[in-house]
Structure formats: structure tokens, C-alpha cells
Coordinates of C-alpha atoms in Angstrom, one line a residue:
M1 CA 19.4 -21.4 5.2
D2 CA 18.8 -23.0 2.0
K3 CA 15.4 -22.6 1.4
T4 CA 15.7 -18.7 0.4
V5 CA 14.2 -17.7 -2.9
R6 CA 17.2 -17.4 -5.8
G7 CA 17.6 -13.6 -7.3
M8 CA 14.9 -12.4 -4.8
Y9 CA 16.1 -9.3 -2.9
C10 CA 14.4 -7.4 0.0
L11 CA 12.6 -4.3 -1.1
R12 CA 13.6 -2.9 2.4
C13 CA 17.6 -3.9 3.1
S14 CA 18.3 -5.3 -0.3
S15 CA 19.4 -8.8 1.8
K16 CA 19.0 -11.8 -0.1
Q17 CA 17.9 -14.0 2.7
V18 CA 14.1 -13.6 1.0
V19 CA 11.5 -16.8 1.9
R20 CA 8.3 -17.5 0.2
G21 CA 5.3 -18.0 2.3
S22 CA 1.6 -17.3 2.8
L23 CA -0.4 -14.7 4.4
G24 CA -3.4 -17.0 4.9
E25 CA -7.0 -17.3 3.6
S26 CA -7.5 -13.8 4.8
A27 CA -5.2 -11.8 2.9
R28 CA -6.7 -8.6 2.3
F29 CA -5.3 -4.9 2.4
Y30 CA -7.5 -2.0 3.9
P31 CA -6.5 1.1 2.6
L32 CA -6.1 3.6 5.8
R33 CA -9.2 5.7 5.9
G34 CA -11.1 7.8 8.4
F35 CA -13.4 6.3 11.1
F36 CA -16.4 6.4 9.4
K37 CA -15.1 5.2 6.1
A38 CA -13.6 2.5 7.6
I39 CA -16.5 1.0 8.6
L40 CA -18.3 1.1 5.2
G41 CA -15.1 0.4 3.2
K42 CA -14.3 -2.7 1.7
P43 CA -10.8 -4.5 1.6
V44 CA -8.8 -5.0 -1.7
F45 CA -8.0 -8.8 -2.0
I46 CA -4.4 -9.9 -2.4
N47 CA -4.2 -11.7 -5.7
N48 CA -0.8 -13.7 -5.4
E49 CA -1.3 -16.9 -3.0
Y50 CA 2.5 -16.2 -2.3
S51 CA 3.9 -13.6 0.0
H52 CA 7.7 -12.9 0.2
A53 CA 9.4 -12.1 3.7
C54 CA 12.8 -10.9 4.5
L55 CA 14.9 -13.1 7.3
D56 CA 16.8 -10.0 7.9
C57 CA 14.4 -7.0 8.8
G58 CA 11.3 -8.9 8.7
L59 CA 9.6 -6.9 5.8
I60 CA 6.5 -8.9 4.4
W61 CA 5.3 -8.1 0.6
N62 CA 2.8 -9.5 -1.7
E63 CA 1.1 -7.4 -4.5
L64 CA -2.6 -6.8 -5.5
D65 CA -4.3 -5.5 -8.3
P66 CA -3.6 -1.8 -8.4
G67 CA -6.9 -1.1 -10.8
A68 CA -8.8 -3.0 -7.9
L69 CA -7.0 -0.9 -5.5
R70 CA -7.6 2.7 -7.4
K71 CA -11.4 1.5 -7.7
N72 CA -11.7 0.9 -4.2
I73 CA -10.2 4.3 -3.0
R74 CA -12.5 6.1 -5.5
T75 CA -15.2 4.3 -4.0
F76 CA -14.6 4.6 -0.2
G77 CA -11.8 7.2 -0.2
L78 CA -8.6 7.5 2.3
A79 CA -7.7 9.4 5.4
P80 CA -7.9 12.8 4.9
H81 CA -4.2 13.6 5.2
S82 CA -3.4 11.3 1.8
T83 CA -4.8 14.1 -0.7
V84 CA -1.6 13.5 -2.9
V85 CA -2.5 9.7 -3.2
M86 CA -6.1 10.6 -4.2
R87 CA -5.0 13.1 -6.9
V88 CA -2.9 10.1 -8.2
V89 CA -6.2 8.1 -8.0
H90 CA -8.7 10.3 -9.9
G91 CA -5.6 10.9 -12.7
S92 CA -4.8 14.5 -11.9
D93 CA -1.2 15.5 -12.5
D94 CA -1.7 19.3 -11.7
P95 CA 0.5 20.2 -8.7
P96 CA -1.6 21.3 -5.6
D97 CA -2.8 24.6 -5.0
V98 CA -0.2 26.4 -2.9
V99 CA -1.5 28.9 -0.4
P100 CA 1.3 31.8 0.2
V101 CA 1.9 32.5 3.5
P102 CA 2.1 36.0 4.8
S103 CA 5.5 37.2 5.7
N104 CA 4.5 38.5 8.9
S105 CA 2.7 35.6 10.0
P106 CA 4.0 33.2 12.7
R107 CA 5.1 29.6 11.3

């Protein structure tokens, strides 16, 4: 194939078989949220008109404004299991609180 992107490698499998394309007009990213936050939340728009896809593993990627993503997550939140991400979004580098497990309790 002679239409691959020169100098571009796949982020997943390191293949050089990468092509440029588009996700279409509705290229939006919706952070994973709980049910009610998903209804009220808004997407982050992808600002690069071109996307890339790997011909070997099928991975597709693009980029968005990280500031817009952080603002979106601060406003609308994430799924409950994403607490480490929320610390990054809010700028806290403190380690999470660790609750010791008693040695006689079942695991």
C-alpha cells in the first residue's frame, strides 16, 4: 500500500501501516460517566480534522484539547470507578487514602 503515512507508527502494535482519514462531522468524545451524568453531560469535540487508523490492528486515534477534556470532567464528572483520573483532573498529586485491612478479615 503506497498511501500510508510516512513516519507514523501505530500506538498499539507499532506497525508502519497507518492511514489518514476522518471520523466524520460528528467527531466527539464522551467521557465514561454514570447513567445520570451521561444524560446531562456534554461531549468534548475533537479538534483535528484528520484521524489515523492502523491497517494491521484496527486502532483509530485522534486528539482533542486536553484543557477542554479536564474542564468537561470537572463539570460533569466521570464514572465512579475513575477516582485516580479525577485526582489528576483536579490537580491533586497526593496519594489516595489507604485503609488498612485487618489481618483477621477475609479477603
